[in-house]
């Protein structure tokens, strides 16, 4: 199983980006998929941003609710994160995750992780 993110980059405050994560070799069903982020050093903890369950239900961190949208294309085995109205505090490395094993899908308890992709928002 390999998770590869794309779509990151640098934008100005108020701008938009769409991240994608291709889940190669991932065929498991019944688990959640999610996006996490890790802010600039010295921060090291991953923050759950958004998650989507196997039934399509979604959950968001309060800091991004109303601005970010998580979705998936099962046929393409791709997870997306549409980020609108970006703010400087959204600057982070964004990491996709698959096969959540906790009842709270925003906790960083997943079996598979991508390498992460940088998103930088300037004011």
Short mmCIF file of N, CA and C in Angstrom, two decimals:
data_model
loop_
_atom_site.label_atom_id
_atom_site.label_comp_id
_atom_site.label_asym_id
_atom_site.label_seq_id
_atom_site.Cartn_x
_atom_site.Cartn_y
_atom_site.Cartn_z
N UNK A 1 0.84 -1.18 0.00
CA UNK A 1 0.00 0.00 0.00
C UNK A 1 0.89 1.25 0.00
N UNK A 2 0.57 2.18 -0.87
CA UNK A 2 1.34 3.42 -0.95
C UNK A 2 0.38 4.58 -1.13
N UNK A 3 0.54 5.60 -0.30
CA UNK A 3 -0.28 6.79 -0.38
C UNK A 3 0.60 7.94 -0.86
N UNK A 4 0.20 8.61 -1.93
CA UNK A 4 0.99 9.69 -2.50
C UNK A 4 0.14 10.93 -2.67
N UNK A 5 0.56 12.00 -1.99
CA UNK A 5 -0.17 13.26 -2.04
C UNK A 5 0.34 14.15 -3.18
N UNK A 6 -0.54 15.01 -3.66
CA UNK A 6 -0.17 16.02 -4.66
C UNK A 6 -1.09 17.22 -4.49
N UNK A 7 -0.72 18.32 -5.16
CA UNK A 7 -1.57 19.50 -5.16
C UNK A 7 -1.18 20.59 -4.18
N UNK A 8 -0.13 20.38 -3.42
CA UNK A 8 0.29 21.40 -2.48
C UNK A 8 0.96 22.57 -3.20
N UNK A 9 1.35 23.56 -2.42
CA UNK A 9 2.02 24.71 -3.00
C UNK A 9 1.88 25.93 -2.12
N UNK A 10 2.14 27.10 -2.72
CA UNK A 10 2.06 28.37 -2.00
C UNK A 10 0.94 29.22 -2.57
N UNK A 11 0.13 29.77 -1.68
CA UNK A 11 -0.96 30.64 -2.10
C UNK A 11 -1.04 31.82 -1.14
N UNK A 12 -1.76 32.83 -1.56
CA UNK A 12 -1.99 33.97 -0.68
C UNK A 12 -3.23 33.72 0.16
N UNK A 13 -3.30 34.43 1.25
CA UNK A 13 -4.45 34.32 2.13
C UNK A 13 -5.75 34.56 1.34
N UNK A 14 -6.74 33.70 1.56
CA UNK A 14 -7.99 33.78 0.83
C UNK A 14 -8.05 32.89 -0.40
N UNK A 15 -6.91 32.33 -0.76
CA UNK A 15 -6.84 31.49 -1.93
C UNK A 15 -7.32 30.07 -1.68
N UNK A 16 -7.23 29.23 -2.72
CA UNK A 16 -7.71 27.85 -2.64
C UNK A 16 -6.66 26.89 -3.18
N UNK A 17 -6.71 25.68 -2.66
CA UNK A 17 -5.90 24.57 -3.18
C UNK A 17 -6.72 23.30 -3.07
N UNK A 18 -6.43 22.36 -3.94
CA UNK A 18 -7.06 21.06 -3.87
C UNK A 18 -5.98 19.99 -3.77
N UNK A 19 -5.96 19.30 -2.66
CA UNK A 19 -5.00 18.22 -2.47
C UNK A 19 -5.61 16.91 -2.93
N UNK A 20 -4.76 16.04 -3.44
CA UNK A 20 -5.20 14.70 -3.84
C UNK A 20 -4.26 13.67 -3.23
N UNK A 21 -4.80 12.52 -2.93
CA UNK A 21 -3.99 11.42 -2.38
C UNK A 21 -4.41 10.14 -3.08
N UNK A 22 -3.48 9.58 -3.86
CA UNK A 22 -3.75 8.32 -4.55
C UNK A 22 -3.39 7.16 -3.63
N UNK A 23 -4.33 6.27 -3.45
CA UNK A 23 -4.15 5.13 -2.55
C UNK A 23 -3.83 3.89 -3.37
N UNK A 24 -2.57 3.73 -3.72
CA UNK A 24 -2.15 2.60 -4.55
C UNK A 24 -2.10 1.32 -3.73
N UNK A 25 -2.73 0.29 -4.26
CA UNK A 25 -2.69 -1.00 -3.59
C UNK A 25 -3.61 -1.12 -2.39
N UNK A 26 -4.42 -0.12 -2.16
CA UNK A 26 -5.32 -0.14 -0.99
C UNK A 26 -6.67 -0.64 -1.43
N UNK A 27 -7.08 -1.77 -0.88
CA UNK A 27 -8.35 -2.38 -1.28
C UNK A 27 -9.28 -2.62 -0.10
N UNK A 28 -8.86 -2.20 1.08
CA UNK A 28 -9.65 -2.45 2.27
C UNK A 28 -10.91 -1.60 2.27
N UNK A 29 -11.97 -2.13 2.81
CA UNK A 29 -13.24 -1.41 2.89
C UNK A 29 -13.71 -1.37 4.33
N UNK A 30 -14.56 -0.41 4.61
CA UNK A 30 -15.12 -0.33 5.94
C UNK A 30 -14.32 0.49 6.92
N UNK A 31 -13.33 1.21 6.43
CA UNK A 31 -12.51 2.03 7.31
C UNK A 31 -12.55 3.49 6.85
N UNK A 32 -12.14 4.36 7.74
CA UNK A 32 -12.13 5.77 7.39
C UNK A 32 -10.82 6.17 6.71
N UNK A 33 -10.92 7.27 5.96
CA UNK A 33 -9.78 7.91 5.34
C UNK A 33 -9.72 9.34 5.89
N UNK A 34 -8.54 9.91 5.92
CA UNK A 34 -8.45 11.23 6.56
C UNK A 34 -7.27 12.04 6.06
N UNK A 35 -7.34 13.33 6.36
CA UNK A 35 -6.23 14.25 6.16
C UNK A 35 -5.79 14.78 7.52
N UNK A 36 -4.50 14.79 7.73
CA UNK A 36 -3.91 15.38 8.92
C UNK A 36 -2.95 16.48 8.47
N UNK A 37 -2.50 17.29 9.40
CA UNK A 37 -1.47 18.27 9.08
C UNK A 37 -0.55 18.44 10.27
N UNK A 38 0.66 18.84 9.94
CA UNK A 38 1.67 19.09 10.96
C UNK A 38 2.27 20.45 10.68
N UNK A 39 2.14 21.35 11.64
CA UNK A 39 2.59 22.72 11.46
C UNK A 39 4.10 22.83 11.46
N UNK A 40 4.59 24.07 11.23
CA UNK A 40 6.05 24.30 11.20
C UNK A 40 6.70 23.94 12.52
N UNK A 41 8.00 23.61 12.50
CA UNK A 41 8.72 23.36 13.75
C UNK A 41 8.59 24.55 14.68
N UNK A 42 8.52 24.35 15.98
CA UNK A 42 8.82 23.11 16.69
C UNK A 42 7.62 22.17 16.86
N UNK A 43 6.48 22.47 16.21
CA UNK A 43 5.33 21.59 16.34
C UNK A 43 5.63 20.23 15.72
N UNK A 44 5.27 19.18 16.40
CA UNK A 44 5.52 17.85 15.87
C UNK A 44 4.27 16.99 15.85
N UNK A 45 3.24 17.38 16.58
CA UNK A 45 2.03 16.58 16.64
C UNK A 45 1.19 16.76 15.37
N UNK A 46 0.60 15.67 14.90
CA UNK A 46 -0.29 15.76 13.76
C UNK A 46 -1.68 16.13 14.24
N UNK A 47 -2.29 17.05 13.52
CA UNK A 47 -3.64 17.50 13.83
C UNK A 47 -4.60 16.92 12.81
N UNK A 48 -5.66 16.29 13.29
CA UNK A 48 -6.67 15.78 12.38
C UNK A 48 -7.43 16.93 11.75
N UNK A 49 -7.52 16.96 10.44
CA UNK A 49 -8.17 18.06 9.71
C UNK A 49 -9.56 17.65 9.26
N UNK A 50 -9.65 16.51 8.57
CA UNK A 50 -10.93 16.05 8.05
C UNK A 50 -10.86 14.55 7.84
N UNK A 51 -12.00 13.90 7.98
CA UNK A 51 -12.07 12.45 7.78
C UNK A 51 -13.37 12.09 7.10
N UNK A 52 -13.33 10.98 6.38
CA UNK A 52 -14.54 10.48 5.72
C UNK A 52 -14.64 8.99 6.02
N UNK A 53 -15.82 8.59 6.46
CA UNK A 53 -16.02 7.21 6.85
C UNK A 53 -16.47 6.40 5.64
N UNK A 54 -16.55 5.10 5.82
CA UNK A 54 -16.92 4.22 4.71
C UNK A 54 -18.35 4.44 4.24
N UNK A 55 -19.19 5.03 5.10
CA UNK A 55 -20.58 5.31 4.70
C UNK A 55 -20.72 6.70 4.09
N UNK A 56 -19.59 7.39 3.93
CA UNK A 56 -19.62 8.72 3.32
C UNK A 56 -19.77 9.87 4.29
N UNK A 57 -19.98 9.57 5.54
CA UNK A 57 -20.11 10.65 6.52
C UNK A 57 -18.76 11.32 6.74
N UNK A 58 -18.79 12.61 7.02
CA UNK A 58 -17.56 13.37 7.16
C UNK A 58 -17.51 14.08 8.51
N UNK A 59 -16.30 14.39 8.92
CA UNK A 59 -16.09 15.13 10.15
C UNK A 59 -14.91 16.06 9.94
N UNK A 60 -14.98 17.25 10.53
CA UNK A 60 -13.95 18.26 10.33
C UNK A 60 -13.48 18.83 11.67
N UNK A 61 -12.25 19.27 11.68
CA UNK A 61 -11.76 20.02 12.82
C UNK A 61 -12.46 21.37 12.83
N UNK A 62 -12.75 21.91 14.00
CA UNK A 62 -13.45 23.21 14.06
C UNK A 62 -12.72 24.32 13.30
N UNK A 63 -11.41 24.25 13.25
CA UNK A 63 -10.63 25.32 12.61
C UNK A 63 -10.80 25.36 11.10
N UNK A 64 -11.28 24.28 10.49
CA UNK A 64 -11.41 24.24 9.03
C UNK A 64 -12.84 24.05 8.57
N UNK A 65 -13.75 23.78 9.48
CA UNK A 65 -15.13 23.52 9.11
C UNK A 65 -15.72 24.71 8.37
N UNK A 66 -16.36 24.42 7.23
CA UNK A 66 -16.93 25.48 6.42
C UNK A 66 -15.99 25.99 5.35
N UNK A 67 -14.70 25.65 5.45
CA UNK A 67 -13.71 26.08 4.47
C UNK A 67 -13.12 24.90 3.69
N UNK A 68 -12.97 23.76 4.35
CA UNK A 68 -12.39 22.58 3.72
C UNK A 68 -13.47 21.54 3.46
N UNK A 69 -13.27 20.77 2.38
CA UNK A 69 -14.19 19.68 2.06
C UNK A 69 -13.40 18.44 1.69
N UNK A 70 -13.69 17.34 2.38
CA UNK A 70 -13.04 16.07 2.07
C UNK A 70 -13.98 15.24 1.20
N UNK A 71 -13.40 14.55 0.23
CA UNK A 71 -14.20 13.70 -0.64
C UNK A 71 -13.32 12.58 -1.17
N UNK A 72 -13.95 11.60 -1.79
CA UNK A 72 -13.17 10.50 -2.36
C UNK A 72 -13.80 10.03 -3.66
N UNK A 73 -12.96 9.53 -4.52
CA UNK A 73 -13.39 8.90 -5.77
C UNK A 73 -12.93 7.46 -5.67
N UNK A 74 -13.84 6.58 -5.32
CA UNK A 74 -13.47 5.19 -5.09
C UNK A 74 -12.93 4.53 -6.35
N UNK A 75 -13.50 4.88 -7.51
CA UNK A 75 -13.05 4.29 -8.77
C UNK A 75 -11.60 4.65 -9.06
N UNK A 76 -11.22 5.87 -8.72
CA UNK A 76 -9.84 6.33 -8.95
C UNK A 76 -8.95 6.07 -7.74
N UNK A 77 -9.54 5.53 -6.66
CA UNK A 77 -8.79 5.29 -5.43
C UNK A 77 -8.05 6.56 -5.00
N UNK A 78 -8.78 7.64 -5.00
CA UNK A 78 -8.18 8.93 -4.68
C UNK A 78 -9.00 9.66 -3.63
N UNK A 79 -8.30 10.23 -2.67
CA UNK A 79 -8.90 11.04 -1.63
C UNK A 79 -8.55 12.49 -1.90
N UNK A 80 -9.51 13.38 -1.72
CA UNK A 80 -9.30 14.79 -2.00
C UNK A 80 -9.53 15.66 -0.76
N UNK A 81 -8.91 16.82 -0.78
CA UNK A 81 -9.20 17.83 0.22
C UNK A 81 -9.24 19.18 -0.48
N UNK A 82 -10.43 19.72 -0.65
CA UNK A 82 -10.61 21.04 -1.23
C UNK A 82 -10.50 22.06 -0.11
N UNK A 83 -9.55 22.98 -0.25
CA UNK A 83 -9.29 23.98 0.79
C UNK A 83 -9.57 25.36 0.22
N UNK A 84 -10.57 26.02 0.77
CA UNK A 84 -10.95 27.37 0.34
C UNK A 84 -10.69 28.37 1.45
N UNK A 85 -10.62 29.64 1.07
CA UNK A 85 -10.41 30.71 2.03
C UNK A 85 -9.25 30.38 2.98
N UNK A 86 -8.13 30.02 2.40
CA UNK A 86 -6.97 29.62 3.19
C UNK A 86 -6.43 30.79 4.00
N UNK A 87 -5.92 30.44 5.18
CA UNK A 87 -5.37 31.42 6.10
C UNK A 87 -3.91 31.08 6.39
N UNK A 88 -3.12 32.06 6.82
CA UNK A 88 -1.71 31.76 7.14
C UNK A 88 -1.55 30.62 8.17
N UNK A 89 -2.49 30.51 9.09
CA UNK A 89 -2.40 29.45 10.09
C UNK A 89 -2.68 28.05 9.53
N UNK A 90 -3.10 27.99 8.27
CA UNK A 90 -3.26 26.70 7.60
C UNK A 90 -1.94 26.18 7.05
N UNK A 91 -0.90 26.99 7.12
CA UNK A 91 0.42 26.56 6.65
C UNK A 91 0.88 25.33 7.42
N UNK A 92 1.17 24.26 6.68
CA UNK A 92 1.54 22.99 7.31
C UNK A 92 1.91 21.97 6.25
N UNK A 93 2.41 20.84 6.72
CA UNK A 93 2.56 19.66 5.86
C UNK A 93 1.28 18.85 6.00
N UNK A 94 0.62 18.60 4.89
CA UNK A 94 -0.63 17.87 4.90
C UNK A 94 -0.37 16.41 4.53
N UNK A 95 -0.96 15.52 5.31
CA UNK A 95 -0.66 14.09 5.20
C UNK A 95 -1.97 13.32 5.10
N UNK A 96 -2.07 12.43 4.12
CA UNK A 96 -3.27 11.62 4.04
C UNK A 96 -3.05 10.31 4.78
N UNK A 97 -4.15 9.73 5.24
CA UNK A 97 -4.08 8.50 6.02
C UNK A 97 -5.23 7.58 5.64
N UNK A 98 -4.98 6.29 5.73
CA UNK A 98 -6.01 5.31 5.37
C UNK A 98 -6.11 4.22 6.45
N UNK A 99 -7.30 3.71 6.57
CA UNK A 99 -7.63 2.62 7.49
C UNK A 99 -7.54 3.05 8.94
N UNK A 100 -8.43 3.96 9.31
CA UNK A 100 -8.50 4.39 10.69
C UNK A 100 -9.05 3.29 11.57
N UNK A 101 -8.49 3.18 12.77
CA UNK A 101 -8.88 2.09 13.67
C UNK A 101 -9.42 2.60 14.99
N UNK A 102 -9.84 3.86 15.02
CA UNK A 102 -10.39 4.43 16.25
C UNK A 102 -11.77 4.99 15.96
N UNK A 103 -12.64 4.99 16.95
CA UNK A 103 -14.00 5.50 16.75
C UNK A 103 -13.98 6.99 16.43
N UNK A 104 -12.93 7.69 16.84
CA UNK A 104 -12.75 9.10 16.48
C UNK A 104 -11.79 9.16 15.30
N UNK A 105 -12.30 9.42 14.09
CA UNK A 105 -11.44 9.37 12.91
C UNK A 105 -10.45 10.51 12.81
N UNK A 106 -10.54 11.50 13.70
CA UNK A 106 -9.58 12.59 13.69
C UNK A 106 -8.40 12.33 14.63
N UNK A 107 -8.40 11.18 15.27
CA UNK A 107 -7.22 10.77 16.04
C UNK A 107 -6.26 10.06 15.10
N UNK A 108 -4.98 10.29 15.32
CA UNK A 108 -3.95 9.79 14.41
C UNK A 108 -3.65 8.32 14.63
N UNK A 109 -4.71 7.50 14.49
CA UNK A 109 -4.54 6.07 14.66
C UNK A 109 -4.97 5.42 13.35
N UNK A 110 -4.06 5.40 12.40
CA UNK A 110 -4.29 4.87 11.07
C UNK A 110 -3.17 3.90 10.71
N UNK A 111 -3.49 2.95 9.88
CA UNK A 111 -2.48 1.95 9.53
C UNK A 111 -1.57 2.38 8.39
N UNK A 112 -2.05 3.29 7.55
CA UNK A 112 -1.25 3.70 6.39
C UNK A 112 -1.18 5.22 6.31
N UNK A 113 0.00 5.72 5.97
CA UNK A 113 0.25 7.16 5.92
C UNK A 113 1.01 7.54 4.66
N UNK A 114 0.70 8.73 4.13
CA UNK A 114 1.50 9.27 3.06
C UNK A 114 2.72 9.98 3.61
N UNK A 115 3.54 10.51 2.71
CA UNK A 115 4.75 11.22 3.13
C UNK A 115 4.47 12.67 3.49
N UNK A 116 3.40 13.20 2.96
CA UNK A 116 3.04 14.58 3.25
C UNK A 116 3.41 15.52 2.12
N UNK A 117 2.68 16.64 2.08
CA UNK A 117 2.94 17.65 1.06
C UNK A 117 2.77 19.02 1.70
N UNK A 118 3.62 19.95 1.28
CA UNK A 118 3.65 21.25 1.93
C UNK A 118 2.61 22.20 1.35
N UNK A 119 1.93 22.89 2.25
CA UNK A 119 1.01 23.97 1.88
C UNK A 119 1.46 25.21 2.65
N UNK A 120 1.72 26.29 1.92
CA UNK A 120 2.16 27.54 2.54
C UNK A 120 1.20 28.65 2.15
N UNK A 121 0.67 29.33 3.15
CA UNK A 121 -0.27 30.42 2.92
C UNK A 121 0.35 31.71 3.44
N UNK A 122 0.51 32.67 2.55
CA UNK A 122 1.11 33.95 2.94
C UNK A 122 0.03 35.00 3.14
N UNK A 123 0.31 35.93 4.02
CA UNK A 123 -0.67 36.98 4.32
C UNK A 123 -0.55 38.15 3.37
#
